[in-house]
Amino acid sequence: MSADDSAILAIDQGTTSSRAILFSTDGQILGVSQQEFEQLFPADGWVEHRATDIWQSVLNVGREMVAQAKASGIHILSVGITNQRETSLVWDRQSGEVIYNAIVWQDRRTADHCNNLRQEGYLDGVKAASGLLLDPYFSATKVAWILDHVAGARQRAEKGELCFGTVDSYLIWQMTGGKRHVTDATNASRTSLYNIHKGCWDTELCALFNVPASMLPEVLDSAGHFGDCGANIFGQTLPICGVAGDQQAATIGQACLNKGAIKSTYGTGCFMLVNTGHDCLATKNNLLSTIAYQIDGQPTYGLEGSIFISGAAIQWLRDGMGLLSSAAESERLASSLAGNDGVYMVPALTGLGAPHWSPDARGAIYGLTRDTGPAHFARAALESVAYQTFDLIEAMRADGIEPNALRVDGGMVANGWLMQFMADIINLPVDRPVVTETTALGATILALLGCGEINKIDDITDIWKQDKQFVPNMATTDRAAILAGWQTAIERTLLD
Ligand code: ADP
């Protein structure tokens, strides 16, 4: 069988759906299967997934792709997994049954726990060891919540009867029939329990968050042999050879493998990650220090900034306000105006993320006049995505990063007007790749490396192909004037 008949099965277990994508060894998409699953909102600010929904959807899409590969005479070399990060599961070591639903990264139920720890002065210590902030976003307080709210759970955990895992870890446990309780360094680095400098679970963090170390998975490199997915799962035995959290996988899929290379993903929210090489930069600007990937025991670090609302502002204009018939219409409306006429939107619909981290901030629109119409709203929502990107890049600059371009992906990058405006505002070229499935591509690259098909991660840089480069084309004075309006809008919003 020639190399052309070989493929990687990439499993992309996301927040709203699970996907399986069959990638050829040169990064072409051969097939895609996707299944959405139910989001559970049991109380204000709570977000859960049923573990069985996650697993069943992965089984369904994986089986479909394996069957397609078989029918086409394609040999699957290995499985790569990428996943929604921070989402936490606790299950019984014997039966594999979870003791509670998966608590999703968006869940805010542990906000008070985090506030208390902050007030008790633990923020600096947590930041120094884990690279993260004290926020319900991360796994540690979610696990503690499960242990404290499910009858008998804490005692069982102390006795070593329970396992904790992020979604990758849970999937590998299921795929290997309970033989492997493992995770990779990128996923471990999002739990608040992992010391990203020492490369191990941190005893003090485990004590602080009250999570017994016996529950934690073994942490492996992002590429290697995680275990074998049994023949009963997808129809044939397959080695699992690459694992990374979704944003880290997208960083690899965007071939941001050199220090200073930045990618930004624009979906519901926006996640920007810059590769900082083998140095773990301590941010002074409320970004997160994280592990971008770990290969041969050597971590490559990243700095990350998350914006909670980007595409969701367009969704809100479409579904909440009824101002747009489709997300794509925002492009026509925005480009119908010569300028923003002083109208700015601060889309703090669920608070503000990096670099402001103001959970209580709320959205605002400034500069309304009798002439303001739907086009201004659409334009202001799109512009806000570029301004927030600018703020993140400025924060990264202040932390010592000197970017020379931004690689973009996610649903919003179809909007050419926004991409050009973004390039103008950040004053850097914006590069849009041909394959925008960068997350699954990243998992594929790790799996290729893990199964020995490639020798070095850099071997794949030619997998990344540019679709279009948007080149900055705005006069410095215009840029400064437009940005001054945004700064005023943000300052006013933070004052409220
Ligand atoms: P997620 O993975 O977070 O669900 P996607 O990457 O699928 O998100 O992107 C979907 C988001 O992109 C939606 O919020 C939608 O409003 C926005 N979007 C899609 N197409 C466009 C467009 N042409 N212009 C602006 N926003 C868009």
Short mmCIF file of C-alpha atoms and ligand atoms in Angstrom, two decimals:
data_model
loop_
_atom_site.label_atom_id
_atom_site.label_comp_id
_atom_site.label_asym_id
_atom_site.label_seq_id
_atom_site.Cartn_x
_atom_site.Cartn_y
_atom_site.Cartn_z
CA MET A 1 0.00 0.00 0.00
CA SER A 2 1.44 3.38 -0.95
CA ALA A 3 1.72 6.30 1.45
CA ASP A 4 -1.08 7.95 -0.54
CA ASP A 5 -3.49 5.36 0.79
CA SER A 6 -2.71 6.23 4.39
CA ALA A 7 -4.60 8.58 6.66
CA ILE A 8 -4.98 9.84 10.20
CA LEU A 9 -8.29 9.74 11.99
CA ALA A 10 -8.59 13.09 13.81
CA ILE A 11 -11.20 13.27 16.55
CA ASP A 12 -12.21 16.86 17.36
CA GLN A 13 -14.37 16.75 20.46
CA GLY A 14 -15.73 20.31 20.68
CA THR A 15 -18.10 22.19 22.95
CA THR A 16 -21.21 21.81 20.82
CA SER A 17 -20.33 18.89 18.56
CA SER A 18 -17.95 16.01 17.98
CA ARG A 19 -16.27 15.57 14.64
CA ALA A 20 -14.13 12.96 13.02
CA ILE A 21 -12.01 14.03 10.09
CA LEU A 22 -9.97 11.75 7.92
CA PHE A 23 -6.79 13.52 6.86
CA SER A 24 -4.34 12.26 4.25
CA THR A 25 -0.71 12.28 5.37
CA ASP A 26 -0.16 15.51 3.42
CA GLY A 27 -2.98 17.31 5.22
CA GLN A 28 -5.87 16.95 2.75
CA ILE A 29 -9.35 16.37 4.12
CA LEU A 30 -10.69 13.02 2.86
CA GLY A 31 -13.90 12.90 4.85
CA VAL A 32 -15.77 14.61 7.70
CA SER A 33 -18.49 13.41 10.04
CA GLN A 34 -20.05 15.66 12.66
CA GLN A 35 -22.64 15.20 15.38
CA GLU A 36 -24.01 17.85 17.71
CA PHE A 37 -25.06 17.01 21.24
CA GLU A 38 -27.17 18.57 23.93
CA GLN A 39 -26.00 21.46 26.10
CA LEU A 40 -27.38 21.30 29.65
CA PHE A 41 -27.97 24.50 31.64
CA PRO A 42 -29.18 23.22 35.02
CA ALA A 43 -28.88 26.60 36.78
CA ASP A 44 -27.84 30.17 36.09
CA GLY A 45 -24.22 30.12 34.92
CA TRP A 46 -24.00 26.31 34.94
CA VAL A 47 -23.10 24.40 31.76
CA GLU A 48 -22.89 20.60 31.62
CA HIS A 49 -22.57 17.79 29.07
CA ARG A 50 -23.64 14.21 29.57
CA ALA A 51 -20.52 12.03 29.40
CA THR A 52 -22.52 9.47 27.41
CA ASP A 53 -23.45 12.14 24.84
CA ILE A 54 -19.79 13.06 24.41
CA TRP A 55 -18.74 9.43 24.09
CA GLN A 56 -21.62 8.28 21.89
CA SER A 57 -21.13 11.17 19.47
CA VAL A 58 -17.40 10.38 19.21
CA LEU A 59 -18.21 6.71 18.61
CA ASN A 60 -20.72 7.56 15.87
CA VAL A 61 -18.53 9.99 13.93
CA GLY A 62 -15.39 7.85 14.37
CA ARG A 63 -17.17 4.71 13.14
CA GLU A 64 -18.49 6.55 10.11
CA MET A 65 -15.02 7.72 9.11
CA VAL A 66 -13.40 4.33 9.72
CA ALA A 67 -16.08 2.71 7.57
CA GLN A 68 -15.49 5.31 4.85
CA ALA A 69 -11.75 4.69 4.98
CA LYS A 70 -12.29 0.95 4.70
CA ALA A 71 -14.64 1.34 1.75
CA SER A 72 -12.05 3.52 -0.04
CA GLY A 73 -9.11 1.24 0.69
CA ILE A 74 -7.50 3.80 3.00
CA HIS A 75 -5.27 2.54 5.78
CA ILE A 76 -5.57 4.48 9.04
CA LEU A 77 -2.16 4.89 10.64
CA SER A 78 -3.29 6.29 13.97
CA VAL A 79 -5.78 8.44 15.86
CA GLY A 80 -5.23 12.05 16.92
CA ILE A 81 -7.45 13.67 19.53
CA THR A 82 -8.15 17.33 20.13
CA ASN A 83 -10.76 18.51 22.56
CA GLN A 84 -12.67 21.26 24.33
CA ARG A 85 -10.31 22.18 27.13
CA GLU A 86 -10.77 22.47 30.91
CA THR A 87 -14.10 20.58 30.84
CA SER A 88 -13.87 18.12 33.71
CA LEU A 89 -15.09 14.58 34.34
CA VAL A 90 -14.82 12.28 37.35
CA TRP A 91 -15.43 8.55 36.94
CA ASP A 92 -15.23 5.29 38.86
CA ARG A 93 -11.93 3.51 38.30
CA GLN A 94 -13.64 0.09 38.26
CA SER A 95 -16.81 0.64 36.27
CA GLY A 96 -15.77 3.66 34.18
CA GLU A 97 -19.12 5.29 35.08
CA VAL A 98 -18.96 9.03 35.66
CA ILE A 99 -20.26 10.20 39.02
CA TYR A 100 -21.52 13.54 37.65
CA ASN A 101 -22.02 15.19 34.26
CA ALA A 102 -19.02 16.83 32.61
CA ILE A 103 -18.70 20.39 33.96
CA VAL A 104 -17.98 22.53 30.90
CA TRP A 105 -15.27 25.21 30.65
CA GLN A 106 -17.94 27.93 30.38
CA ASP A 107 -19.47 26.97 33.74
CA ARG A 108 -19.29 29.74 36.38
CA ARG A 109 -20.57 27.84 39.46
CA THR A 110 -17.21 28.01 41.22
CA ALA A 111 -16.85 31.81 40.92
CA ASP A 112 -17.22 32.25 44.70
CA HIS A 113 -14.63 29.57 45.39
CA CYS A 114 -12.19 31.41 43.09
CA ASN A 115 -13.04 34.80 44.65
CA ASN A 116 -12.41 33.40 48.13
CA LEU A 117 -9.03 32.00 47.12
CA ARG A 118 -8.14 35.35 45.54
CA GLN A 119 -9.14 37.22 48.68
CA GLU A 120 -7.04 34.84 50.75
CA GLY A 121 -4.05 35.91 48.63
CA TYR A 122 -3.43 32.78 46.56
CA LEU A 123 -3.49 34.38 43.10
CA ASP A 124 0.24 35.00 42.73
CA GLY A 125 1.16 31.48 43.82
CA VAL A 126 -1.37 29.89 41.47
CA LYS A 127 -0.16 32.07 38.61
CA ALA A 128 3.49 31.34 39.25
CA ALA A 129 3.06 27.56 39.28
CA SER A 130 0.23 26.96 36.78
CA GLY A 131 0.52 30.02 34.51
CA LEU A 132 -3.23 30.56 34.94
CA LEU A 133 -5.49 32.95 36.83
CA LEU A 134 -7.95 32.11 39.59
CA ASP A 135 -11.08 31.72 37.49
CA PRO A 136 -13.88 29.13 37.27
CA TYR A 137 -12.81 28.57 33.64
CA PHE A 138 -10.09 26.12 34.71
CA SER A 139 -10.62 22.54 35.91
CA ALA A 140 -9.45 22.47 39.53
CA THR A 141 -12.45 24.10 41.21
CA LYS A 142 -14.82 22.10 39.00
CA VAL A 143 -13.31 18.81 40.23
CA ALA A 144 -13.45 20.00 43.84
CA TRP A 145 -17.10 20.94 43.32
CA ILE A 146 -17.95 17.41 42.13
CA LEU A 147 -16.11 15.85 45.07
CA ASP A 148 -17.95 18.12 47.51
CA HIS A 149 -21.44 17.74 46.01
CA VAL A 150 -21.75 14.09 45.05
CA ALA A 151 -22.51 11.97 48.12
CA GLY A 152 -19.49 9.98 49.25
CA ALA A 153 -17.30 11.19 46.38
CA ARG A 154 -14.56 12.74 48.47
CA GLN A 155 -14.10 9.60 50.57
CA ARG A 156 -14.02 7.46 47.43
CA ALA A 157 -11.48 9.78 45.85
CA GLU A 158 -9.28 9.64 48.98
CA LYS A 159 -9.38 5.82 48.71
CA GLY A 160 -8.20 6.01 45.10
CA GLU A 161 -11.48 4.76 43.65
CA LEU A 162 -12.11 7.74 41.34
CA CYS A 163 -10.36 9.14 38.28
CA PHE A 164 -10.36 12.76 37.10
CA GLY A 165 -9.80 13.64 33.50
CA THR A 166 -10.26 16.36 30.93
CA VAL A 167 -12.15 15.23 27.82
CA ASP A 168 -9.07 13.79 26.07
CA SER A 169 -8.32 11.69 29.12
CA TYR A 170 -11.90 10.44 29.37
CA LEU A 171 -11.97 9.53 25.65
CA ILE A 172 -8.67 7.63 25.88
CA TRP A 173 -9.96 5.75 28.94
CA GLN A 174 -13.06 4.75 26.98
CA MET A 175 -11.17 3.91 23.80
CA THR A 176 -8.68 1.69 25.64
CA GLY A 177 -11.35 -0.07 27.69
CA GLY A 178 -10.08 1.50 30.92
CA LYS A 179 -6.47 0.41 30.36
CA ARG A 180 -5.04 3.91 30.11
CA HIS A 181 -5.58 6.89 32.44
CA VAL A 182 -3.44 9.48 30.68
CA THR A 183 -3.52 13.01 29.31
CA ASP A 184 -1.09 15.24 27.43
CA ALA A 185 0.83 18.23 28.75
CA THR A 186 -1.33 20.82 26.94
CA ASN A 187 -4.52 19.57 28.56
CA ALA A 188 -2.81 19.18 31.95
CA SER A 189 -1.67 22.80 31.68
CA ARG A 190 -5.31 24.00 31.74
CA THR A 191 -6.31 22.35 35.00
CA SER A 192 -4.63 24.73 37.53
CA LEU A 193 -3.14 21.61 39.13
CA TYR A 194 -0.13 21.22 36.84
CA ASN A 195 3.18 22.96 37.38
CA ILE A 196 4.10 24.11 33.88
CA HIS A 197 7.72 24.83 34.84
CA LYS A 198 8.48 21.56 36.64
CA GLY A 199 6.31 19.52 34.26
CA CYS A 200 4.40 17.60 36.93
CA TRP A 201 1.25 17.74 39.02
CA ASP A 202 1.86 20.31 41.74
CA THR A 203 1.43 19.02 45.29
CA GLU A 204 0.71 22.50 46.68
CA LEU A 205 -1.89 23.28 44.02
CA CYS A 206 -3.58 19.89 44.62
CA ALA A 207 -3.69 20.72 48.34
CA LEU A 208 -4.96 24.26 47.74
CA PHE A 209 -7.80 23.11 45.48
CA ASN A 210 -8.38 19.98 47.58
CA VAL A 211 -8.01 17.48 44.75
CA PRO A 212 -6.36 14.17 45.70
CA ALA A 213 -3.32 13.43 43.52
CA SER A 214 -4.41 9.77 43.21
CA MET A 215 -7.23 10.89 40.87
CA LEU A 216 -4.95 12.51 38.32
CA PRO A 217 -3.94 10.98 34.99
CA GLU A 218 -0.37 10.35 33.92
CA VAL A 219 0.87 13.27 31.81
CA LEU A 220 2.48 12.39 28.47
CA ASP A 221 4.02 14.29 25.56
CA SER A 222 1.54 15.54 22.95
CA ALA A 223 2.90 13.04 20.42
CA GLY A 224 3.61 9.42 21.30
CA HIS A 225 1.74 6.22 22.07
CA PHE A 226 -1.20 6.99 24.38
CA GLY A 227 -2.69 3.51 24.06
CA ASP A 228 -4.60 1.38 21.58
CA CYS A 229 -8.16 2.05 20.64
CA GLY A 230 -9.76 -1.42 20.75
CA ALA A 231 -11.30 -3.08 17.68
CA ASN A 232 -14.69 -2.95 19.42
CA ILE A 233 -14.60 0.88 19.32
CA PHE A 234 -14.25 1.88 15.67
CA GLY A 235 -14.05 -1.55 14.02
CA GLN A 236 -10.28 -2.03 13.99
CA THR A 237 -7.46 -1.65 16.50
CA LEU A 238 -5.85 1.79 16.14
CA PRO A 239 -3.01 3.38 18.10
CA ILE A 240 -3.73 6.80 19.62
CA CYS A 241 -0.62 8.83 18.82
CA GLY A 242 -1.40 12.56 19.17
CA VAL A 243 -3.33 14.61 21.74
CA ALA A 244 -3.68 18.35 22.36
CA GLY A 245 -6.30 20.78 23.63
CA ASP A 246 -8.17 22.58 20.85
CA GLN A 247 -6.36 25.92 20.87
CA GLN A 248 -2.96 24.30 21.14
CA ALA A 249 -3.85 21.93 18.30
CA ALA A 250 -4.92 24.93 16.19
CA THR A 251 -1.54 26.53 16.90
CA ILE A 252 0.16 23.45 15.45
CA GLY A 253 -2.36 23.26 12.58
CA GLN A 254 -1.47 26.86 11.76
CA ALA A 255 2.20 25.84 11.79
CA CYS A 256 2.97 28.47 14.44
CA LEU A 257 6.06 26.54 15.41
CA ASN A 258 8.53 29.38 15.77
CA LYS A 259 8.88 31.77 18.66
CA GLY A 260 6.68 34.82 18.03
CA ALA A 261 4.28 33.08 15.61
CA ILE A 262 0.65 33.89 16.52
CA LYS A 263 -2.66 32.35 15.59
CA SER A 264 -6.11 33.58 16.43
CA THR A 265 -9.31 31.56 16.13
CA TYR A 266 -12.55 33.49 15.57
CA GLY A 267 -15.64 31.46 16.39
CA THR A 268 -18.11 32.19 19.17
CA GLY A 269 -15.23 33.75 21.06
CA CYS A 270 -11.66 34.40 20.04
CA PHE A 271 -8.57 32.59 21.25
CA MET A 272 -5.16 33.95 20.47
CA LEU A 273 -2.02 31.98 21.19
CA VAL A 274 1.56 32.98 20.57
CA ASN A 275 4.42 30.51 20.56
CA THR A 276 7.05 31.65 23.08
CA GLY A 277 9.46 28.80 22.40
CA HIS A 278 11.17 27.00 25.26
CA ASP A 279 10.86 30.07 27.50
CA CYS A 280 7.80 30.34 29.65
CA LEU A 281 7.09 34.08 29.67
CA ALA A 282 5.54 35.40 32.86
CA THR A 283 2.87 37.81 31.65
CA LYS A 284 2.36 41.15 33.35
CA ASN A 285 -0.72 41.80 31.26
CA ASN A 286 -3.29 39.24 32.33
CA LEU A 287 -2.59 36.75 29.60
CA LEU A 288 -2.21 33.06 30.42
CA SER A 289 1.05 31.14 30.25
CA THR A 290 0.44 27.69 28.91
CA ILE A 291 2.04 24.70 27.21
CA ALA A 292 1.61 24.95 23.41
CA TYR A 293 2.87 21.39 22.88
CA GLN A 294 5.35 18.97 24.38
CA ILE A 295 7.55 16.74 22.28
CA ASP A 296 10.32 14.40 23.47
CA GLY A 297 9.83 15.68 27.00
CA GLN A 298 10.51 19.27 25.93
CA PRO A 299 7.66 21.74 26.44
CA THR A 300 7.12 24.59 24.00
CA TYR A 301 5.29 27.37 25.79
CA GLY A 302 2.66 29.82 24.69
CA LEU A 303 0.97 32.98 25.88
CA GLU A 304 -2.77 32.98 25.41
CA GLY A 305 -5.49 35.61 25.42
CA SER A 306 -9.19 34.78 25.25
CA ILE A 307 -11.94 37.13 24.14
CA PHE A 308 -15.32 35.77 25.20
CA ILE A 309 -17.43 37.33 22.44
CA SER A 310 -16.47 37.67 18.78
CA GLY A 311 -18.79 35.76 16.40
CA ALA A 312 -21.35 35.67 19.21
CA ALA A 313 -21.85 39.44 18.74
CA ILE A 314 -22.92 38.73 15.16
CA GLN A 315 -25.13 35.87 16.37
CA TRP A 316 -26.71 38.27 18.84
CA LEU A 317 -27.43 40.85 16.11
CA ARG A 318 -28.95 38.08 13.99
CA ASP A 319 -30.87 35.99 16.55
CA GLY A 320 -31.34 38.37 19.48
CA MET A 321 -31.91 41.67 17.72
CA GLY A 322 -33.18 40.45 14.35
CA LEU A 323 -30.97 43.03 12.58
CA LEU A 324 -29.28 40.50 10.27
CA SER A 325 -30.75 37.68 8.24
CA SER A 326 -27.42 35.81 8.23
CA ALA A 327 -23.95 36.18 9.75
CA ALA A 328 -22.56 36.75 6.25
CA GLU A 329 -24.86 39.77 5.78
CA SER A 330 -22.73 41.64 8.33
CA GLU A 331 -20.04 41.95 5.66
CA ARG A 332 -22.33 43.64 3.13
CA LEU A 333 -23.72 46.01 5.77
CA ALA A 334 -20.33 46.97 7.21
CA SER A 335 -18.84 47.66 3.81
CA SER A 336 -21.84 49.77 2.80
CA LEU A 337 -20.54 52.52 5.12
CA ALA A 338 -17.48 54.65 4.45
CA GLY A 339 -16.63 54.77 8.16
CA ASN A 340 -18.05 53.93 11.58
CA ASP A 341 -19.48 57.48 12.09
CA GLY A 342 -18.29 57.30 15.70
CA VAL A 343 -20.42 54.27 16.63
CA TYR A 344 -18.57 51.75 18.83
CA MET A 345 -19.79 48.52 20.38
CA VAL A 346 -18.12 46.97 23.41
CA PRO A 347 -19.43 43.40 23.19
CA ALA A 348 -19.04 42.58 26.89
CA LEU A 349 -22.16 40.41 26.76
CA THR A 350 -20.63 37.90 29.22
CA GLY A 351 -18.05 40.19 30.81
CA LEU A 352 -14.65 40.99 29.33
CA GLY A 353 -11.82 38.48 29.02
CA ALA A 354 -8.16 39.23 28.34
CA PRO A 355 -6.54 41.62 28.90
CA HIS A 356 -9.26 43.30 31.02
CA TRP A 357 -10.72 40.25 32.88
CA SER A 358 -13.81 42.04 34.11
CA PRO A 359 -16.53 39.40 34.58
CA ASP A 360 -19.09 42.01 35.66
CA ALA A 361 -18.64 44.34 32.66
CA ARG A 362 -21.67 44.50 30.40
CA GLY A 363 -22.06 45.35 26.71
CA ALA A 364 -22.50 48.92 25.49
CA ILE A 365 -22.97 50.87 22.28
CA TYR A 366 -21.70 54.44 22.07
CA GLY A 367 -22.13 57.29 19.61
CA LEU A 368 -25.74 56.76 18.51
CA THR A 369 -27.37 59.55 16.47
CA ARG A 370 -30.53 59.89 14.38
CA ASP A 371 -28.53 58.56 11.41
CA THR A 372 -27.49 55.32 13.13
CA GLY A 373 -28.91 52.24 11.45
CA PRO A 374 -28.45 48.46 11.28
CA ALA A 375 -25.31 48.85 9.16
CA HIS A 376 -23.64 50.77 12.00
CA PHE A 377 -24.50 48.00 14.44
CA ALA A 378 -23.11 45.34 12.12
CA ARG A 379 -19.98 47.37 11.48
CA ALA A 380 -19.47 48.18 15.15
CA ALA A 381 -19.78 44.47 16.08
CA LEU A 382 -17.22 43.45 13.46
CA GLU A 383 -14.90 46.34 14.29
CA SER A 384 -14.98 45.34 17.97
CA VAL A 385 -13.40 42.00 17.03
CA ALA A 386 -10.49 43.81 15.40
CA TYR A 387 -10.09 46.22 18.35
CA GLN A 388 -10.08 43.39 20.87
CA THR A 389 -7.48 41.63 18.75
CA PHE A 390 -5.43 44.84 18.81
CA ASP A 391 -5.68 44.97 22.62
CA LEU A 392 -4.45 41.37 22.90
CA ILE A 393 -1.55 41.98 20.54
CA GLU A 394 -0.60 45.10 22.51
CA ALA A 395 -0.67 43.02 25.72
CA MET A 396 1.59 40.45 24.05
CA ARG A 397 3.93 43.21 22.87
CA ALA A 398 4.12 44.55 26.41
CA ASP A 399 5.08 41.03 27.51
CA GLY A 400 8.00 41.04 25.07
CA ILE A 401 6.54 39.44 21.92
CA GLU A 402 7.25 41.04 18.54
CA PRO A 403 4.77 39.56 16.09
CA ASN A 404 5.19 39.95 12.33
CA ALA A 405 1.88 38.46 11.13
CA LEU A 406 -1.35 36.94 12.45
CA ARG A 407 -2.63 33.58 11.22
CA VAL A 408 -6.41 33.33 11.51
CA ASP A 409 -9.07 30.62 11.42
CA GLY A 410 -12.63 29.94 12.63
CA GLY A 411 -16.05 30.74 11.14
CA MET A 412 -15.58 34.52 11.10
CA VAL A 413 -12.56 34.52 8.81
CA ALA A 414 -14.90 34.01 5.85
CA ASN A 415 -15.64 37.73 6.32
CA GLY A 416 -13.15 39.44 4.01
CA TRP A 417 -14.13 42.95 5.14
CA LEU A 418 -13.34 42.05 8.74
CA MET A 419 -10.00 40.46 7.80
CA GLN A 420 -8.92 43.61 5.94
CA PHE A 421 -10.08 45.90 8.76
CA MET A 422 -8.22 43.68 11.22
CA ALA A 423 -4.99 43.97 9.21
CA ASP A 424 -5.46 47.76 9.08
CA ILE A 425 -6.04 48.06 12.82
CA ILE A 426 -3.34 45.71 14.10
CA ASN A 427 -1.00 46.98 11.36
CA LEU A 428 0.19 43.44 10.61
CA PRO A 429 -0.50 41.10 7.71
CA VAL A 430 -3.41 38.75 8.41
CA ASP A 431 -2.89 35.29 6.86
CA ARG A 432 -5.86 33.06 6.13
CA PRO A 433 -4.99 29.42 5.36
CA VAL A 434 -6.62 27.12 2.80
CA VAL A 435 -7.48 24.52 5.45
CA THR A 436 -9.34 26.33 8.20
CA GLU A 437 -9.91 23.03 10.08
CA THR A 438 -6.70 23.87 11.89
CA THR A 439 -7.68 22.18 15.15
CA ALA A 440 -8.15 18.74 13.62
CA LEU A 441 -5.12 19.33 11.40
CA GLY A 442 -3.02 19.98 14.51
CA ALA A 443 -4.17 16.69 16.06
CA THR A 444 -3.32 14.99 12.77
CA ILE A 445 0.19 16.43 12.74
CA LEU A 446 0.78 15.23 16.32
CA ALA A 447 -0.55 11.78 15.41
CA LEU A 448 1.75 11.65 12.35
CA LEU A 449 4.67 12.47 14.62
CA GLY A 450 3.54 10.08 17.35
CA CYS A 451 3.26 7.12 14.97
CA GLY A 452 6.63 7.84 13.36
CA GLU A 453 5.29 8.89 9.97
CA ILE A 454 7.22 12.16 10.34
CA ASN A 455 10.33 12.68 12.44
CA LYS A 456 10.08 16.30 13.52
CA ILE A 457 7.12 18.60 13.94
CA ASP A 458 8.78 21.06 11.56
CA ASP A 459 8.50 18.45 8.81
CA ILE A 460 4.94 19.62 8.31
CA THR A 461 5.38 23.32 7.72
CA ASP A 462 4.55 22.85 4.02
CA ILE A 463 1.15 21.36 5.01
CA TRP A 464 0.14 24.96 5.84
CA LYS A 465 -0.96 26.75 2.68
CA GLN A 466 -2.05 30.35 2.40
CA ASP A 467 -5.45 31.15 0.95
CA LYS A 468 -5.13 34.92 1.20
CA GLN A 469 -2.99 37.52 2.90
CA PHE A 470 -4.65 40.77 4.00
CA VAL A 471 -2.06 43.55 3.99
CA PRO A 472 -2.40 46.64 6.22
CA ASN A 473 -3.49 49.66 4.25
CA MET A 474 -4.56 52.42 6.62
CA ALA A 475 -2.85 55.74 7.31
CA THR A 476 -1.27 55.94 10.78
CA THR A 477 -3.30 59.02 11.73
CA ASP A 478 -6.58 57.35 10.72
CA ARG A 479 -5.71 54.25 12.71
CA ALA A 480 -4.84 56.32 15.77
CA ALA A 481 -8.10 58.28 15.55
CA ILE A 482 -10.26 55.17 15.18
CA LEU A 483 -8.45 53.40 18.02
CA ALA A 484 -8.84 56.42 20.30
CA GLY A 485 -12.62 56.06 19.95
CA TRP A 486 -12.38 52.40 20.98
CA GLN A 487 -10.17 53.18 23.99
CA THR A 488 -12.74 55.71 25.20
CA ALA A 489 -15.54 53.17 24.75
CA ILE A 490 -13.66 50.49 26.71
CA GLU A 491 -12.75 52.91 29.50
CA ARG A 492 -16.36 54.03 29.85
CA THR A 493 -17.55 50.43 29.93
CA LEU A 494 -15.06 49.47 32.62
CA LEU A 495 -16.12 52.50 34.72
CA ASP A 496 -19.79 51.42 34.84
P1 ADP B 1 -17.67 27.81 17.04
O1 ADP B 1 -16.66 26.76 16.67
O2 ADP B 1 -17.30 28.66 18.21
O3 ADP B 1 -19.07 27.28 17.11
P2 ADP B 1 -17.31 28.71 14.28
O4 ADP B 1 -15.84 28.70 14.08
O5 ADP B 1 -18.15 27.67 13.63
O6 ADP B 1 -17.67 28.85 15.82
O7 ADP B 1 -17.82 30.17 13.79
C1 ADP B 1 -19.16 30.54 13.94
C2 ADP B 1 -19.23 32.00 14.37
O8 ADP B 1 -18.76 32.82 13.30
C3 ADP B 1 -20.65 32.42 14.66
O9 ADP B 1 -20.65 33.13 15.88
C4 ADP B 1 -21.04 33.34 13.51
O10 ADP B 1 -21.83 34.41 13.98
C5 ADP B 1 -19.70 33.84 13.00
N1 ADP B 1 -19.69 33.99 11.54
C6 ADP B 1 -19.83 33.04 10.60
N2 ADP B 1 -19.74 33.57 9.37
C7 ADP B 1 -19.54 34.89 9.52
C8 ADP B 1 -19.36 36.00 8.61
N3 ADP B 1 -19.35 35.83 7.28
N4 ADP B 1 -19.18 37.22 9.15
C9 ADP B 1 -19.15 37.40 10.49
N5 ADP B 1 -19.31 36.41 11.38
C10 ADP B 1 -19.50 35.18 10.91
#
